[in-house]
PDB file of C-alpha atoms in Angstrom:
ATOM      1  CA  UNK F 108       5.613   9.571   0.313  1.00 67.00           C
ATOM      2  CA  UNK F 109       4.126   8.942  -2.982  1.00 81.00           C
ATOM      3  CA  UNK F 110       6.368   8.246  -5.616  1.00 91.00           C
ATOM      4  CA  UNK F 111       3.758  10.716  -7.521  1.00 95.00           C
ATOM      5  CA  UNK F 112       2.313  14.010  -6.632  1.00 95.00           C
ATOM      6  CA  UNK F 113       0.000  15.938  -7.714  1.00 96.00           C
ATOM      7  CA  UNK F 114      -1.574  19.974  -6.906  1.00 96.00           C
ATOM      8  CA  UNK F 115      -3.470  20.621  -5.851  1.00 97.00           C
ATOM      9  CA  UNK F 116      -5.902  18.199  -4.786  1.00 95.00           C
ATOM     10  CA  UNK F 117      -8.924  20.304  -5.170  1.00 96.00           C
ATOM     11  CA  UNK F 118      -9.396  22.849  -7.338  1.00 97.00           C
ATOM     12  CA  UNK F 119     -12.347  25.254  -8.415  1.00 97.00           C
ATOM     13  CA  UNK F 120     -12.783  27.532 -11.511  1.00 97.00           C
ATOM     14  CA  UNK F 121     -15.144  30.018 -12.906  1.00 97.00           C
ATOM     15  CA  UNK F 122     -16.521  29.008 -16.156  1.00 97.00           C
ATOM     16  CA  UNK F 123     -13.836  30.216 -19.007  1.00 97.00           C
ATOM     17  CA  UNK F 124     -10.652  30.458 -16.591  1.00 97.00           C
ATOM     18  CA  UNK F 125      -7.567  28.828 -17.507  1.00 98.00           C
ATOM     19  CA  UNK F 126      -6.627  25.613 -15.715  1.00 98.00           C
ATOM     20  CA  UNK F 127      -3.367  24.221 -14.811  1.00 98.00           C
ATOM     21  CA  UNK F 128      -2.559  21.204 -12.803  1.00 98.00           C
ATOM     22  CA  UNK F 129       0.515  19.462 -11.718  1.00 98.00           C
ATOM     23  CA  UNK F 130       2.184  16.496 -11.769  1.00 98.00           C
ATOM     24  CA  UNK F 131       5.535  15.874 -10.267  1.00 97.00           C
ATOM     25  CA  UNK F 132       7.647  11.920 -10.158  1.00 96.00           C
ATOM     26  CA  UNK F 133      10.462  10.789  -8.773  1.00 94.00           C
ATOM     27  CA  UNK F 134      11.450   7.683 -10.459  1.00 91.00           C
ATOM     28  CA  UNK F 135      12.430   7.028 -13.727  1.00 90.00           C
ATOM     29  CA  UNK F 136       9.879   6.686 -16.596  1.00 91.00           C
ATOM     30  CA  UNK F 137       9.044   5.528 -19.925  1.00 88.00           C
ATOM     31  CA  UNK F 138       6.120   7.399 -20.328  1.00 91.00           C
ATOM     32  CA  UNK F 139       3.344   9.916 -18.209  1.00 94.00           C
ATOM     33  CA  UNK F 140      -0.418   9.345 -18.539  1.00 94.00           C
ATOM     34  CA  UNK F 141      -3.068  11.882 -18.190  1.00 95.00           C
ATOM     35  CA  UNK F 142      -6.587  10.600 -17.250  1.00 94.00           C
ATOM     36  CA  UNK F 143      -9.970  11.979 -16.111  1.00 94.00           C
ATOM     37  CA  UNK F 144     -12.455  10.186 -13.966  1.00 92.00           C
ATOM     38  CA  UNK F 145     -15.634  11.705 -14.100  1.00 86.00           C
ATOM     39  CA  UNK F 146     -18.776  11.139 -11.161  1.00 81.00           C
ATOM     40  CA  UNK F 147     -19.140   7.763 -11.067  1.00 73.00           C
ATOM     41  CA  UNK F 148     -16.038   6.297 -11.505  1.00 75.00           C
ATOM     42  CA  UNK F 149     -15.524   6.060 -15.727  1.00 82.00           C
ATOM     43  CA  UNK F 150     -11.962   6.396 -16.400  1.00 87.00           C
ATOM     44  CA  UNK F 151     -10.680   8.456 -20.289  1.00 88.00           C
ATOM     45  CA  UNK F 152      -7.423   8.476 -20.973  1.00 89.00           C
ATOM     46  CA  UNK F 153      -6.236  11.840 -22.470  1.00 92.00           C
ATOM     47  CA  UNK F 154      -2.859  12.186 -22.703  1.00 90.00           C
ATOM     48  CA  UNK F 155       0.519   9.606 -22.938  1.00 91.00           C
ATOM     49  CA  UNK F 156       3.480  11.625 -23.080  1.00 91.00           C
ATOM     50  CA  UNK F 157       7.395  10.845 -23.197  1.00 91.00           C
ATOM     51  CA  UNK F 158       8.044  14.083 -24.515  1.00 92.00           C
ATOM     52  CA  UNK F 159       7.247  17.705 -25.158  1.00 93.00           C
ATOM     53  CA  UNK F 160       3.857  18.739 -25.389  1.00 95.00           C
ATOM     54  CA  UNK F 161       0.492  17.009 -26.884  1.00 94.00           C
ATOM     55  CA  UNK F 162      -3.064  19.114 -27.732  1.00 95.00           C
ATOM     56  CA  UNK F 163      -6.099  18.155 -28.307  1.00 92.00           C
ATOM     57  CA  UNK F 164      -9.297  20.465 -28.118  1.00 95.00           C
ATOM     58  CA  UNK F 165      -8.818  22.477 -25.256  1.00 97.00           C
ATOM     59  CA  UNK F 166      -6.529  20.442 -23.314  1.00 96.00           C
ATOM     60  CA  UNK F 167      -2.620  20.639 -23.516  1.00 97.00           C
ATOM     61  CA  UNK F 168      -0.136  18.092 -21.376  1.00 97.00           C
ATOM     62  CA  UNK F 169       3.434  18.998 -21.182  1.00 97.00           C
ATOM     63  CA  UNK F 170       6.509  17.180 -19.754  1.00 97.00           C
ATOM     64  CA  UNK F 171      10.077  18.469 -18.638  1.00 96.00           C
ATOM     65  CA  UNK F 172      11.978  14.649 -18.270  1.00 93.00           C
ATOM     66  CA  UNK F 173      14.965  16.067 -16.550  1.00 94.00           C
ATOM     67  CA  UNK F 174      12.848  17.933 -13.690  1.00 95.00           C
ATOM     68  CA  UNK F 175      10.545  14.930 -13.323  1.00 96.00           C
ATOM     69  CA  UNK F 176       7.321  17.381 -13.925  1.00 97.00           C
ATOM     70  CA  UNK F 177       4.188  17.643 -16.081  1.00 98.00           C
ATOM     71  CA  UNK F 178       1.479  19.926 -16.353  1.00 98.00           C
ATOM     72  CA  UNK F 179      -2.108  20.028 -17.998  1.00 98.00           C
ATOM     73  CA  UNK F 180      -4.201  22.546 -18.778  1.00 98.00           C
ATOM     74  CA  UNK F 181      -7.172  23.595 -19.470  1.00 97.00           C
ATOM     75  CA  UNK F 182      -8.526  26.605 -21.711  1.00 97.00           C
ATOM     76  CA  UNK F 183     -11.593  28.490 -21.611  1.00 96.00           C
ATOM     77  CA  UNK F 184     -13.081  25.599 -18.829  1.00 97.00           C
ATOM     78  CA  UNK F 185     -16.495  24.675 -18.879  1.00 97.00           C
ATOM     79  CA  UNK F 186     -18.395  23.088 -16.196  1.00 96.00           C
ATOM     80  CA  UNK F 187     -18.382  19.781 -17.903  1.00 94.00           C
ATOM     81  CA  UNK F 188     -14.426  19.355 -17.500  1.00 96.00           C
ATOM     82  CA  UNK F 189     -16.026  19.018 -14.000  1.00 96.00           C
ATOM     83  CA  UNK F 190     -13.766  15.636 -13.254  1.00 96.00           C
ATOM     84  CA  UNK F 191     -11.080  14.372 -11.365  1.00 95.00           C
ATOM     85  CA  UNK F 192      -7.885  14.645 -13.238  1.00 97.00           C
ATOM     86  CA  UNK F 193      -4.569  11.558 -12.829  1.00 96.00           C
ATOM     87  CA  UNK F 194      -1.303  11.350 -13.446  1.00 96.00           C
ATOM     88  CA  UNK F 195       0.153   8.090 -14.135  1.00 94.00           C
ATOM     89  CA  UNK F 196       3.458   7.068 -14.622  1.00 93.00           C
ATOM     90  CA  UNK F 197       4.818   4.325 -15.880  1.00 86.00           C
ATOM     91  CA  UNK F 198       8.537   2.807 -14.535  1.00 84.00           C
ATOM     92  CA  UNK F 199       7.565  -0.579 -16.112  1.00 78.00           C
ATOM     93  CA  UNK F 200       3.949  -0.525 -14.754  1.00 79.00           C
ATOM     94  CA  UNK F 201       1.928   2.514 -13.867  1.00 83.00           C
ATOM     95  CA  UNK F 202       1.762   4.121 -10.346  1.00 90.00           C
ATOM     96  CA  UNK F 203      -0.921   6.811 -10.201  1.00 92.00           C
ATOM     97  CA  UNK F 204      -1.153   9.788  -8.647  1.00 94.00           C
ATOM     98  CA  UNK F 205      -4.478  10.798  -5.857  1.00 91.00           C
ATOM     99  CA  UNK F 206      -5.638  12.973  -8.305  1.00 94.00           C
ATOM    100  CA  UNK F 207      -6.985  16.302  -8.326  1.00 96.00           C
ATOM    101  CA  UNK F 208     -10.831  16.809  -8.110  1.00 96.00           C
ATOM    102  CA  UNK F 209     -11.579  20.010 -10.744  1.00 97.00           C
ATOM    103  CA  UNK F 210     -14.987  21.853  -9.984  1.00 97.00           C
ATOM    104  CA  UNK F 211     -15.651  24.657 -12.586  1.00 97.00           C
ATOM    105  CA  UNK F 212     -18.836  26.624 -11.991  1.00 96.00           C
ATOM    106  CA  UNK F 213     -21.060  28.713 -14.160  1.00 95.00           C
TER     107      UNK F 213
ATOM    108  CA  UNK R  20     -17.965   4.738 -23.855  1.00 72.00           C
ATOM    109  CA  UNK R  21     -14.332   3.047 -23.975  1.00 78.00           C
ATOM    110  CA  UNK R  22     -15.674  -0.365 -25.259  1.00 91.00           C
ATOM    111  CA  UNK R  23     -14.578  -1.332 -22.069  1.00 95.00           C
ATOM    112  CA  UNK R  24     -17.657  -2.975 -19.643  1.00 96.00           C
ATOM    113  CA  UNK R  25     -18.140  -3.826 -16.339  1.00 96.00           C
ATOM    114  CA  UNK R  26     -20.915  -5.771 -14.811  1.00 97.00           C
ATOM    115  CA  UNK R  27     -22.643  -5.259 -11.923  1.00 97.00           C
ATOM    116  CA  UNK R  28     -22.285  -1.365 -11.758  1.00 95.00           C
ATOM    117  CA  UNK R  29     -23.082  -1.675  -8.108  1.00 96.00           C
ATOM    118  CA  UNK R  30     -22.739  -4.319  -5.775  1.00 96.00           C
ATOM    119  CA  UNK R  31     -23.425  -4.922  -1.663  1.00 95.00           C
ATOM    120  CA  UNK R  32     -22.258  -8.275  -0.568  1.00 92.00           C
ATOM    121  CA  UNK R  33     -21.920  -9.520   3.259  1.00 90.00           C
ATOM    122  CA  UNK R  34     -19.197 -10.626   5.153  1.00 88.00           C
ATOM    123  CA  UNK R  35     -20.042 -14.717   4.225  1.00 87.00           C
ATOM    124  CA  UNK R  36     -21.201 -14.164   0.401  1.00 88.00           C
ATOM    125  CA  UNK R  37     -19.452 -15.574  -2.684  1.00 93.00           C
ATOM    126  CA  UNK R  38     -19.804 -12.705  -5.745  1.00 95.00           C
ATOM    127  CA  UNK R  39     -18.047 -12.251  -9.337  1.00 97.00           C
ATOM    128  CA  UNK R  40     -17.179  -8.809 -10.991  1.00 98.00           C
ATOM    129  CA  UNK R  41     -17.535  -8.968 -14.694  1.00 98.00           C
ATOM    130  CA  UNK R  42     -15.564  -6.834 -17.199  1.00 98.00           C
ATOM    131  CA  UNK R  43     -16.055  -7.697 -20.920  1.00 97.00           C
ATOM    132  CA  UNK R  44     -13.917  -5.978 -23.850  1.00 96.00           C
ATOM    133  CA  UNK R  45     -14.044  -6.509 -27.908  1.00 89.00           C
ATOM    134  CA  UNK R  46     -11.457  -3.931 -28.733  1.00 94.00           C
ATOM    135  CA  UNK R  47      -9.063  -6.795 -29.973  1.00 94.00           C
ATOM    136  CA  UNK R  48      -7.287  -5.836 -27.128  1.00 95.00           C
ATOM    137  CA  UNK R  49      -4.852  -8.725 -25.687  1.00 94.00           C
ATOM    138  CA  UNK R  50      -4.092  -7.435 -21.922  1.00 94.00           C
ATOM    139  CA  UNK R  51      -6.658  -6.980 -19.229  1.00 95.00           C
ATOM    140  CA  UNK R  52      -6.133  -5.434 -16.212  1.00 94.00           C
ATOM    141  CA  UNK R  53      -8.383  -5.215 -12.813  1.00 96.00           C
ATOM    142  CA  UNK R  54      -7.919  -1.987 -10.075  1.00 95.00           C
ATOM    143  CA  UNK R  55      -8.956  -1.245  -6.839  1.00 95.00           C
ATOM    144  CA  UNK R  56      -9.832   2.650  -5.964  1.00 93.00           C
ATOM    145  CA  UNK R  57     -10.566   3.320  -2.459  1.00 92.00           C
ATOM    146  CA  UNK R  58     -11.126   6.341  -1.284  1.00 86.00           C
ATOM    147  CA  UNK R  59      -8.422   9.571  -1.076  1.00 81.00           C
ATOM    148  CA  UNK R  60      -6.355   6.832  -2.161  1.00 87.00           C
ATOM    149  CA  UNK R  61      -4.328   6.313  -5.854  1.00 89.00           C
ATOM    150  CA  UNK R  62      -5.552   3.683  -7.708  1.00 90.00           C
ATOM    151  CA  UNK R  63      -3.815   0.329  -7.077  1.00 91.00           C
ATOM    152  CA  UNK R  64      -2.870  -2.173  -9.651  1.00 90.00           C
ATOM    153  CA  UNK R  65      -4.283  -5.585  -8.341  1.00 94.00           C
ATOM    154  CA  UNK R  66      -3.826  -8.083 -11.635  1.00 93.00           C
ATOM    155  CA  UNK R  67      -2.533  -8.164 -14.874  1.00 92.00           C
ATOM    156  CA  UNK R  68      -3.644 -10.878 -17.929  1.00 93.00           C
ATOM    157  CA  UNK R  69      -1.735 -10.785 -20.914  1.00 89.00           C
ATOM    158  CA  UNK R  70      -2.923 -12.914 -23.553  1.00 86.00           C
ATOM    159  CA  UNK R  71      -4.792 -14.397 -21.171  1.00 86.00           C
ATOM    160  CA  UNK R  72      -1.884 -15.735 -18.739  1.00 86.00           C
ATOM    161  CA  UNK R  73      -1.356 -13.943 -15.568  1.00 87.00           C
ATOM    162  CA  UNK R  74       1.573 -11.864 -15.416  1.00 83.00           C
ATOM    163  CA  UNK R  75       1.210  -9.823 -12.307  1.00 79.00           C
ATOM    164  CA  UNK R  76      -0.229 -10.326  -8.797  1.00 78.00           C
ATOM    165  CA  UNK R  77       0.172  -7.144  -6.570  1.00 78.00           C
ATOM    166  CA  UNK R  78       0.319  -9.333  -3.212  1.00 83.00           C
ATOM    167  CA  UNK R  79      -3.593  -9.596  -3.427  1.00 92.00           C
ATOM    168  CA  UNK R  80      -5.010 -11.292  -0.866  1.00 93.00           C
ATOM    169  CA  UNK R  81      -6.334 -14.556  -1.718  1.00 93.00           C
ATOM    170  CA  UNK R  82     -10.117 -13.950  -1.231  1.00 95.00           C
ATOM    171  CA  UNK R  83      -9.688 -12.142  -4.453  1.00 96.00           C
ATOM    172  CA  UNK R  84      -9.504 -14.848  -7.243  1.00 95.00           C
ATOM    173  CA  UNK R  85      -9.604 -13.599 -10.906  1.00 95.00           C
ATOM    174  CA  UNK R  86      -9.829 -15.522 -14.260  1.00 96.00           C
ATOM    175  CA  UNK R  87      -9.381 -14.628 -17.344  1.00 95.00           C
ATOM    176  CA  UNK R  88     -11.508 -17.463 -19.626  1.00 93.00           C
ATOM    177  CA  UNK R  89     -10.621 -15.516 -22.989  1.00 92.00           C
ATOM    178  CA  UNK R  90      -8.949 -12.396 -24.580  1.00 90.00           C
ATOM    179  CA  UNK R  91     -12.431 -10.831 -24.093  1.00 94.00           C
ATOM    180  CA  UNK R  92     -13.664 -11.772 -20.756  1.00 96.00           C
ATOM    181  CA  UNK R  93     -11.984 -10.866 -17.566  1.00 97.00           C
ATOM    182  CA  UNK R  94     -13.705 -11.877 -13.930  1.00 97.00           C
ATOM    183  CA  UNK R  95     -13.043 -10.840 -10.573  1.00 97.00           C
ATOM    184  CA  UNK R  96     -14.203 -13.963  -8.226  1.00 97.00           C
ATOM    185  CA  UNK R  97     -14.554 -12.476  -4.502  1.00 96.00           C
ATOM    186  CA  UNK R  98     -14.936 -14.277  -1.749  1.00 94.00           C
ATOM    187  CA  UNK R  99     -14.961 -13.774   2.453  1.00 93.00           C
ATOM    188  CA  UNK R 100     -14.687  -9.995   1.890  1.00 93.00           C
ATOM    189  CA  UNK R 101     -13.656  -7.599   4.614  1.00 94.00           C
ATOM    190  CA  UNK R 102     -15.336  -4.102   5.290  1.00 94.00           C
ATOM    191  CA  UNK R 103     -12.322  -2.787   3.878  1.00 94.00           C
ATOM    192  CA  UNK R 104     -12.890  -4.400   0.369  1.00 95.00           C
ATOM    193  CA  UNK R 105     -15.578  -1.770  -0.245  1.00 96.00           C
ATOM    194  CA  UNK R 106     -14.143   0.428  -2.988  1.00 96.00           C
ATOM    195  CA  UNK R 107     -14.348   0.980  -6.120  1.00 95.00           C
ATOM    196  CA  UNK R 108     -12.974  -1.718  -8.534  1.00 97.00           C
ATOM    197  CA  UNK R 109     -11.902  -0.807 -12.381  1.00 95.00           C
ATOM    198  CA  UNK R 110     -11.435  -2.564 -15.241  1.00 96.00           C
ATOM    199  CA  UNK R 111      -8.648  -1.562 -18.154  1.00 95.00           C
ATOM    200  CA  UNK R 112      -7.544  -3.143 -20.867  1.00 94.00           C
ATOM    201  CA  UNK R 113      -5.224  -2.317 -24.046  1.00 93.00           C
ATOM    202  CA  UNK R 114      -3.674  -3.327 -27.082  1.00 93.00           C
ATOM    203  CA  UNK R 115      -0.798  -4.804 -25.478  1.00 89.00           C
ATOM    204  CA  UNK R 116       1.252  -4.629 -22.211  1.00 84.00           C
ATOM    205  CA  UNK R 117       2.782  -0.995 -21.929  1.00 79.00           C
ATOM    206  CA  UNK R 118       0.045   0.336 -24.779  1.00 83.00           C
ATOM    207  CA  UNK R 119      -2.694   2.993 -23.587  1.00 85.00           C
ATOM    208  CA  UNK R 120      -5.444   1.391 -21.104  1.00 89.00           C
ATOM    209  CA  UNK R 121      -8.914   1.969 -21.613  1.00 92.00           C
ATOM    210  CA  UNK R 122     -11.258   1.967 -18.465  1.00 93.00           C
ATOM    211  CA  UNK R 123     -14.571   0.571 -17.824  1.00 94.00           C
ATOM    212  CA  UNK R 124     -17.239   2.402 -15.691  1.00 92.00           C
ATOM    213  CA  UNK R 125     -16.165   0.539 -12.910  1.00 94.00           C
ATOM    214  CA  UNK R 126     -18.141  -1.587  -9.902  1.00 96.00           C
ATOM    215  CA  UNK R 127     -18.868   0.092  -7.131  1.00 95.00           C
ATOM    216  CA  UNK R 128     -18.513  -2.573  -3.863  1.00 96.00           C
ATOM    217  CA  UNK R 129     -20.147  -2.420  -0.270  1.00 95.00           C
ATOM    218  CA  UNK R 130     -19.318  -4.863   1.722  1.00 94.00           C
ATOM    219  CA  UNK R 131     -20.936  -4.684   5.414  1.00 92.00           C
TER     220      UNK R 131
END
């Protein structure tokens, strides 16, 4: 078993639906990484997290430390946040998650 | 664009070839990193440079040799490649150990 999981794996949207997907860990961590890989591999960081809850644009990442989850979302999608979409956490180095491939359609 | 990139963005090789993955930052960024994603698989961490000494080796096998010449300049040496090679390999780097990684596009391997 992965020592990170995400859901789902695949996911599809209508344009403009709200967008969550998980993240769950089950070591210890210093910090939780949110990253989207678009069609041909590029890699973006979006989110590192220890705490709480971080913004930016239409995407918000939240962590709960003691249940060993986090969550990101998406508002009003578009089909550009077409991607897949990793958690990462980092014990001392980072283990990443499979990822969830997001399809969000017209 | 991260500032982070990788040369060739494609790549077949055989079985008996000797090939080198380039990934090339100017961030200022003092820790380089080099991935492997294979398919419905998580990405795997397969060397770390810091400062550009070698701090980790994820029990790659040998006929992957990298070198890091410089803080900017990061190279993935391959050499007697298996079929199972083929995959995806990424490029990161970032301030320091531990800081947020930045990822270039990436070089898509075939080996046959």
């Amino acid at each position: 078993k992965n020592e990170v999981e995400q859901s789902p794996q695949n996911l599809t949207a209508q344009e403009g639906e709200f967008i969550t997907i998980n993240c769950s860990y089950s070591v210890g961590i210093s910090a939780l990484h949110w990253l989207q890989q678009h069609p041909g591999g590029g890699i973006v960081s979006l989110f590192m997290l220890s705490s709480g809850k971080k913004k930016h644009g239409r995407l918000i990442a939240t962590i709960n430390i003691q249940e060993k989850h986090s969550s990101l979302h998406i508002t009003a999608s578009h089909p550009r946040d077409s991607a897949v979409y990793i958690c990462a956490v980092r014990p001392d180095k980072l283990i990443f998650g499979t990822g969830t491939r997001l399809q969000v359609f017209p | 664009e991260t500032g982070v990139t990788q040369t060739p963005r494609h790549l077949v090789m055989g079985m008996t070839n000797k090939k080198s993955l380039k990934c090339e930052q100017h961030l200022g960024h003092n820790a380089m990193y080099w991935y492997k994603q294979s398919a419905k698989k998580p990405l795997e961490l397969m060397f770390v440079y810091s400062l550009e000494e070698r701090v980790e080796n994820n029990s790659v096998p040998s006929r992957f040799s990298p070198e890091c010449p410089n803080s900017s300049h990061l190279f993935l040496h391959l050499h007697t490649l298996q079929p199972e090679d083929s995959a995806l390999y990424l490029c990161a780097s970032s301030l320091d150990m531990g800081d947020t990684q930045y990822f270039g596009p990436g070089t898509r391997l075939t080996v046959l």
